[in-house]
């Protein structure tokens, strides 16, 4: 079986796209601002989950100006639930940069878009293609899967040679007359028809042209990324509830994970498992809560996967029979349990709070 020609590939793909429209709010847009927002949200979030966040984001920040004028703290609260907060910080930096340096005009050239904080080659080519019909292929995981299966490409995309190979093939097949329609179509095709597990080959327009199908190699293609074993971290957090239903929170700094998000008092240690009473008493004493002044109500354990780290989290719910306002709490700040929604917490801490604090906790 020979390789499908670019002309036939485009014709079949665009016909499939017409027959299988995808109902997502950012598809077909020409305004670069919402396209940019959708692409950044989609960097780590699946389309179906992304839709409500996309609407929430745009109702809060309908244009570049409102995003640039927002405080970062407010933006992080709106972003809550999406995780990977560096994306939100970069959106903010980029919006301020466009407002100040580009007179509020979103850049129109691929190279200029690529210059924005948090925008890589994929995102820049997607925005340039959808908004301005830039004739550059958009290569994401869906496109890699489709090309590797139909054309039998056996290199790992995440190598220098593999990357070059995939971009060469993607350029060869691109429809330069309709780059926006073509790029959207091939991504949609990969997302809904040529899916990772059990692709819908039975009614696929490329069945007779697909090398992976013909050679029974669908499971082997695309060649998988070699993943390093993630590092593990053990985090211990204390939800201290005082007689006024107040607790302590603090803002993380610019370093490490969860930059500038809020967390509960706590610490990290190398050993796995929950801590002993003595270690707990020592830590609580360090934040002004003496022995015999508290009771451990509950321990909740959670696991959370970040890209390069596996987190084992242990939450200790402590009832303090005093007032936190009267003890030495620096670097923590006092917060009413009712008002915890006003702080941007990492997703996993928010999950713990939502699942455990339903007594008068204003979600
Ligand atoms: S035949 Fe199957 S593997 Fe090949 S492109 Fe179609 S859906 Fe994908």
Coordinates of C-alpha atoms and ligand atoms in Angstrom, one line a residue:
X1 CA 0.0 0.0 0.0
X2 CA 1.4 3.4 -1.0
X3 CA 1.3 6.6 1.1
X4 CA -1.7 8.8 0.7
X5 CA -1.0 11.9 -1.5
X6 CA -1.3 15.3 0.2
X7 CA -4.1 16.3 -2.2
X8 CA -6.2 13.2 -1.3
X9 CA -5.4 13.6 2.4
X10 CA -6.6 17.2 2.5
X11 CA -9.8 16.5 0.6
X12 CA -10.8 13.5 2.8
X13 CA -9.9 15.4 6.0
X14 CA -11.8 18.5 5.1
X15 CA -14.8 16.5 4.1
X16 CA -14.7 14.5 7.3
X17 CA -14.5 17.8 9.2
X18 CA -17.6 19.1 7.5
X19 CA -19.5 16.0 8.3
X20 CA -18.3 15.9 11.9
X21 CA -18.5 19.5 13.3
X22 CA -17.3 19.8 16.9
X23 CA -19.3 21.9 19.3
X24 CA -16.7 23.7 21.3
X25 CA -17.0 27.5 21.9
X26 CA -13.6 28.4 20.6
X27 CA -13.8 26.5 17.3
X28 CA -14.1 28.9 14.3
X29 CA -13.2 32.0 16.3
X30 CA -11.1 34.7 14.6
X31 CA -10.4 37.0 17.5
X32 CA -6.9 36.1 18.8
X33 CA -7.8 36.9 22.5
X34 CA -10.3 34.1 23.2
X35 CA -8.3 31.7 20.9
X36 CA -5.2 32.4 23.1
X37 CA -7.2 31.9 26.3
X38 CA -8.6 28.6 25.0
X39 CA -5.2 27.3 23.8
X40 CA -3.6 28.1 27.2
X41 CA -6.4 26.4 29.1
X42 CA -6.2 23.4 26.7
X43 CA -2.4 23.0 27.3
X44 CA -3.2 20.9 30.4
X45 CA -6.9 20.4 30.4
X46 CA -9.2 18.2 28.2
X47 CA -11.7 20.0 26.0
X48 CA -14.9 18.9 27.8
X49 CA -13.5 20.0 31.2
X50 CA -12.2 23.2 29.7
X51 CA -15.5 24.6 28.5
X52 CA -16.9 25.9 31.8
X53 CA -13.5 27.3 32.8
X54 CA -13.2 29.0 29.5
X55 CA -16.6 30.7 29.9
X56 CA -15.9 31.7 33.5
X57 CA -12.5 33.2 32.5
X58 CA -14.0 35.2 29.6
X59 CA -16.9 36.5 31.7
X60 CA -14.4 37.7 34.3
X61 CA -11.9 39.0 31.7
X62 CA -13.7 39.6 28.5
X63 CA -10.7 41.4 26.8
X64 CA -7.0 42.0 27.1
X65 CA -7.5 45.2 29.0
X66 CA -9.5 43.6 31.8
X67 CA -7.0 40.8 32.1
X68 CA -4.0 43.2 32.2
X69 CA -5.8 45.4 34.8
X70 CA -6.7 42.5 37.1
X71 CA -4.6 41.8 40.2
X72 CA -2.7 38.5 40.0
X73 CA -4.4 37.3 43.2
X74 CA -7.8 37.7 41.6
X75 CA -6.7 36.0 38.4
X76 CA -5.3 33.0 40.4
X77 CA -8.7 32.7 42.1
X78 CA -10.5 32.7 38.8
X79 CA -8.0 30.1 37.5
X80 CA -8.5 27.8 40.5
X81 CA -9.4 24.3 39.5
X82 CA -7.3 24.3 36.4
X83 CA -4.0 23.7 38.1
X84 CA -0.6 24.5 36.6
X85 CA -0.8 28.1 37.8
X86 CA 2.2 29.2 35.9
X87 CA -0.1 29.4 32.9
X88 CA -2.3 32.0 34.7
X89 CA 0.8 34.0 35.7
X90 CA 2.1 34.0 32.1
X91 CA -1.3 35.1 30.8
X92 CA -1.2 38.0 33.2
X93 CA 2.4 38.9 32.2
X94 CA 1.6 38.7 28.5
X95 CA -1.5 40.8 28.8
X96 CA 0.4 43.5 30.7
X97 CA 3.2 43.4 28.1
X98 CA 0.7 43.7 25.2
X99 CA -1.1 46.6 26.9
X100 CA 2.1 48.5 27.6
X101 CA 4.4 47.6 24.8
X102 CA 2.1 46.8 21.9
X103 CA -0.6 49.5 22.6
X104 CA -3.1 46.8 23.5
X105 CA -3.0 45.2 20.1
X106 CA -2.6 41.4 20.1
X107 CA 0.4 40.5 17.9
X108 CA -0.4 39.2 14.4
X109 CA 2.9 37.5 13.4
X110 CA 3.9 34.0 14.5
X111 CA 7.3 35.2 15.8
X112 CA 5.7 38.0 17.8
X113 CA 3.1 35.7 19.3
X114 CA 5.9 33.2 20.2
X115 CA 7.6 36.0 22.1
X116 CA 4.7 36.2 24.6
X117 CA 5.3 34.7 28.0
X118 CA 4.0 31.1 28.3
X119 CA 3.5 30.7 24.5
X120 CA 5.5 27.9 22.8
X121 CA 5.7 26.9 19.2
X122 CA 2.5 24.9 19.3
X123 CA 0.3 27.6 20.9
X124 CA 1.8 30.4 18.7
X125 CA 1.1 28.4 15.5
X126 CA -2.4 27.6 16.6
X127 CA -3.2 31.3 17.3
X128 CA -1.5 32.4 14.1
X129 CA -3.3 29.8 12.1
X130 CA -6.8 30.2 13.5
X131 CA -6.8 34.0 13.8
X132 CA -4.6 35.0 10.8
X133 CA -4.5 32.0 8.5
X134 CA -0.7 31.6 9.0
X135 CA 0.5 28.7 6.8
X136 CA 2.3 26.8 9.5
X137 CA 1.3 23.4 10.7
X138 CA 0.0 23.0 14.2
X139 CA 1.5 19.9 15.7
X140 CA 0.0 18.6 19.0
X141 CA -0.5 15.1 20.4
X142 CA -3.5 14.5 18.2
X143 CA -1.7 15.5 15.0
X144 CA 1.3 13.4 16.0
X145 CA -1.0 10.4 16.4
X146 CA -2.8 10.8 13.1
X147 CA 0.4 11.3 11.0
X148 CA 2.3 8.6 12.7
X149 CA -0.5 6.1 12.1
X150 CA -1.5 7.0 8.6
X151 CA 2.1 7.5 7.4
X152 CA 3.7 4.9 9.6
X153 CA 6.2 7.3 11.3
X154 CA 8.2 5.4 13.8
X155 CA 10.4 8.0 15.4
X156 CA 9.6 9.4 18.9
X157 CA 8.4 13.0 18.4
X158 CA 10.1 14.1 21.6
X159 CA 13.6 13.7 20.1
X160 CA 15.4 16.2 17.8
X161 CA 15.1 13.9 14.8
X162 CA 11.5 12.9 15.6
X163 CA 10.4 16.5 15.9
X164 CA 12.0 17.4 12.5
X165 CA 10.4 14.4 10.9
X166 CA 6.9 15.2 12.1
X167 CA 7.2 18.8 11.2
X168 CA 8.3 17.9 7.7
X169 CA 5.4 15.6 7.2
X170 CA 3.0 18.0 8.7
X171 CA 4.1 20.8 6.3
X172 CA 3.8 18.4 3.4
X173 CA 0.2 17.6 4.1
X174 CA -0.9 21.1 5.2
X175 CA -3.5 22.8 3.1
X176 CA -1.9 26.2 2.5
X177 CA -5.1 27.6 1.1
X178 CA -7.1 26.7 4.2
X179 CA -4.6 26.4 7.0
X180 CA -7.1 27.4 9.7
X181 CA -9.7 24.8 8.6
X182 CA -7.1 22.2 7.9
X183 CA -5.3 22.6 11.3
X184 CA -8.5 22.5 13.2
X185 CA -9.7 19.5 11.2
X186 CA -6.6 17.3 11.8
X187 CA -6.6 18.1 15.5
X188 CA -10.3 17.3 15.8
X189 CA -9.9 14.1 13.8
X190 CA -7.2 13.0 16.2
X191 CA -9.3 14.0 19.2
X192 CA -12.5 12.2 18.2
X193 CA -11.8 9.6 15.5
X194 CA -8.2 8.5 15.6
X195 CA -8.2 8.4 19.4
X196 CA -5.3 6.8 21.5
X197 CA -7.2 3.6 22.5
X198 CA -9.5 1.9 20.2
X199 CA -9.6 4.4 17.3
X200 CA -12.8 4.3 15.2
X201 CA -11.2 2.6 12.2
X202 CA -14.5 0.9 11.1
X203 CA -15.9 4.2 9.7
X204 CA -12.6 6.0 9.1
X205 CA -12.2 7.7 5.7
X206 CA -8.5 6.8 5.8
X207 CA -8.9 3.1 6.5
X208 CA -7.7 2.2 3.0
X209 CA -4.7 4.6 3.2
X210 CA -3.6 4.0 6.8
X211 CA -0.3 2.1 7.2
X212 CA -0.8 1.4 10.9
X213 CA -4.2 -0.1 10.1
X214 CA -2.9 -2.2 7.2
X215 CA 0.0 -3.5 9.1
X216 CA -1.8 -4.0 12.4
X217 CA 0.5 -1.5 14.2
X218 CA -2.1 0.8 15.7
X219 CA -1.1 0.0 19.3
X220 CA 2.6 0.7 18.5
X221 CA 2.0 4.1 17.0
X222 CA 2.8 6.8 17.8
X223 CA 6.0 5.8 19.6
X224 CA 5.6 6.7 23.2
X225 CA 7.5 9.2 25.2
X226 CA 9.8 7.6 27.8
X227 CA 8.6 8.9 31.1
X228 CA 10.9 9.3 34.0
X229 CA 9.7 8.0 37.3
X230 CA 8.3 11.0 39.1
X231 CA 9.9 12.1 42.4
X232 CA 7.9 11.8 45.5
X233 CA 7.3 14.4 48.2
X234 CA 5.5 14.0 51.5
X235 CA 3.6 17.0 52.7
X236 CA 2.0 17.5 56.1
X237 CA -0.6 20.3 56.5
X238 CA -2.5 21.4 59.6
X239 CA -6.0 22.8 59.5
X240 CA -6.1 24.5 62.9
X241 CA -9.6 25.6 63.9
X242 CA -9.9 27.9 66.9
X243 CA -12.8 28.9 69.1
X244 CA -13.9 31.6 66.6
X245 CA -13.9 29.2 63.6
X246 CA -10.7 30.9 62.3
X247 CA -7.6 29.2 60.9
X248 CA -4.2 30.0 59.6
X249 CA -3.1 30.3 55.9
X250 CA 0.0 31.7 54.2
X251 CA 1.0 32.6 50.7
X252 CA 3.8 30.6 49.1
X253 CA 6.7 32.5 47.7
X254 CA 7.9 32.6 44.1
X255 CA 9.9 29.4 44.3
X256 CA 9.1 25.7 44.0
X257 CA 5.6 24.3 43.3
X258 CA 2.4 26.4 43.7
X259 CA 4.1 29.7 43.4
X260 CA 2.2 32.5 45.2
X261 CA -0.8 30.2 46.0
X262 CA -2.1 29.9 49.6
X263 CA -1.5 26.9 51.8
X264 CA -2.1 25.8 55.4
X265 CA 0.7 25.7 58.0
X266 CA 2.8 22.6 57.4
X267 CA 6.1 21.1 56.3
X268 CA 7.6 18.5 54.0
X269 CA 9.7 15.5 55.2
X270 CA 11.5 12.7 53.5
X271 CA 9.9 9.8 55.3
X272 CA 6.5 8.6 54.1
X273 CA 3.4 8.1 56.3
X274 CA 1.8 10.2 58.9
X275 CA 3.8 11.9 61.7
X276 CA 3.9 10.9 65.4
X277 CA 2.3 12.9 68.2
X278 CA 5.7 14.3 69.3
X279 CA 6.5 15.8 65.9
X280 CA 3.0 17.2 65.7
X281 CA 3.3 18.8 69.1
X282 CA 6.6 20.3 68.2
X283 CA 5.3 21.8 65.0
X284 CA 2.2 23.2 66.6
X285 CA 4.2 24.6 69.5
X286 CA 6.3 26.4 66.9
X287 CA 3.3 28.3 65.7
X288 CA 2.1 29.2 69.2
X289 CA -0.2 26.3 70.0
X290 CA 0.9 24.7 73.2
X291 CA 0.5 21.1 74.4
X292 CA -2.9 20.3 76.0
X293 CA -4.4 23.2 74.1
X294 CA -5.5 21.2 71.1
X295 CA -7.2 18.0 70.0
X296 CA -6.5 16.0 66.8
X297 CA -9.9 15.5 65.2
X298 CA -9.1 13.8 62.0
X299 CA -6.3 12.8 59.6
X300 CA -7.1 12.8 55.8
X301 CA -4.6 11.4 53.3
X302 CA -4.5 12.4 49.6
X303 CA -2.3 11.6 46.6
X304 CA -1.7 14.1 43.9
X305 CA 0.2 13.8 40.7
X306 CA 2.1 16.8 39.3
X307 CA 4.1 16.5 36.0
X308 CA 7.4 15.6 37.6
X309 CA 6.3 14.9 41.2
X310 CA 4.0 12.6 43.1
X311 CA 2.7 14.3 46.2
X312 CA 1.5 12.4 49.3
X313 CA -0.4 14.8 51.4
X314 CA -1.5 14.3 55.0
X315 CA -4.0 16.8 56.5
X316 CA -4.3 17.0 60.2
X317 CA -7.5 18.7 61.4
X318 CA -6.7 20.3 64.8
X319 CA -9.2 21.8 67.2
X320 CA -7.5 24.6 69.2
X321 CA -9.3 25.7 72.4
X322 CA -7.9 29.2 72.2
X323 CA -7.9 32.1 69.9
X324 CA -5.4 32.1 67.0
X325 CA -5.6 35.9 67.0
X326 CA -3.8 35.9 70.4
X327 CA -0.9 33.6 69.5
X328 CA 2.2 34.3 67.5
X329 CA 1.2 33.4 63.9
X330 CA 3.8 34.9 61.6
X331 CA 4.3 34.1 58.7
X332 CA 0.7 33.0 58.7
X333 CA -2.4 35.1 58.4
X334 CA -5.6 34.6 60.2
X335 CA -8.6 33.6 58.0
X336 CA -12.2 32.7 58.9
X337 CA -13.1 29.2 57.7
X338 CA -16.1 30.9 56.1
X339 CA -13.9 33.0 53.9
X340 CA -11.4 30.4 52.6
X341 CA -13.0 30.6 49.2
X342 CA -11.4 34.0 48.8
X343 CA -7.9 32.5 48.8
X344 CA -6.4 30.8 45.8
X345 CA -5.3 27.3 47.0
X346 CA -3.7 24.5 44.9
X347 CA -6.3 22.1 43.6
X348 CA -5.6 19.3 46.0
X349 CA -5.8 21.6 49.1
X350 CA -9.0 23.0 47.8
X351 CA -10.3 19.5 47.4
X352 CA -9.5 18.6 51.0
X353 CA -11.2 21.8 52.2
X354 CA -14.3 21.1 50.0
X355 CA -14.6 17.6 51.2
X356 CA -14.1 18.2 54.9
X357 CA -15.3 21.7 55.7
X358 CA -18.9 21.7 55.0
X359 CA -20.0 23.0 58.4
X360 CA -20.7 26.7 57.6
X361 CA -17.8 26.7 55.1
X362 CA -18.8 29.1 52.3
X363 CA -17.9 27.2 49.2
Ligands
LIG1 S1 -7.8 3.8 10.2 FE1 -7.8 3.9 12.4 S2 -5.7 4.2 12.9 FE2 -5.9 4.7 10.8 S3 -6.3 6.9 10.7 FE3 -8.3 5.8 10.7 S4 -8.9 5.8 12.9 FE4 -6.7 6.2 12.8

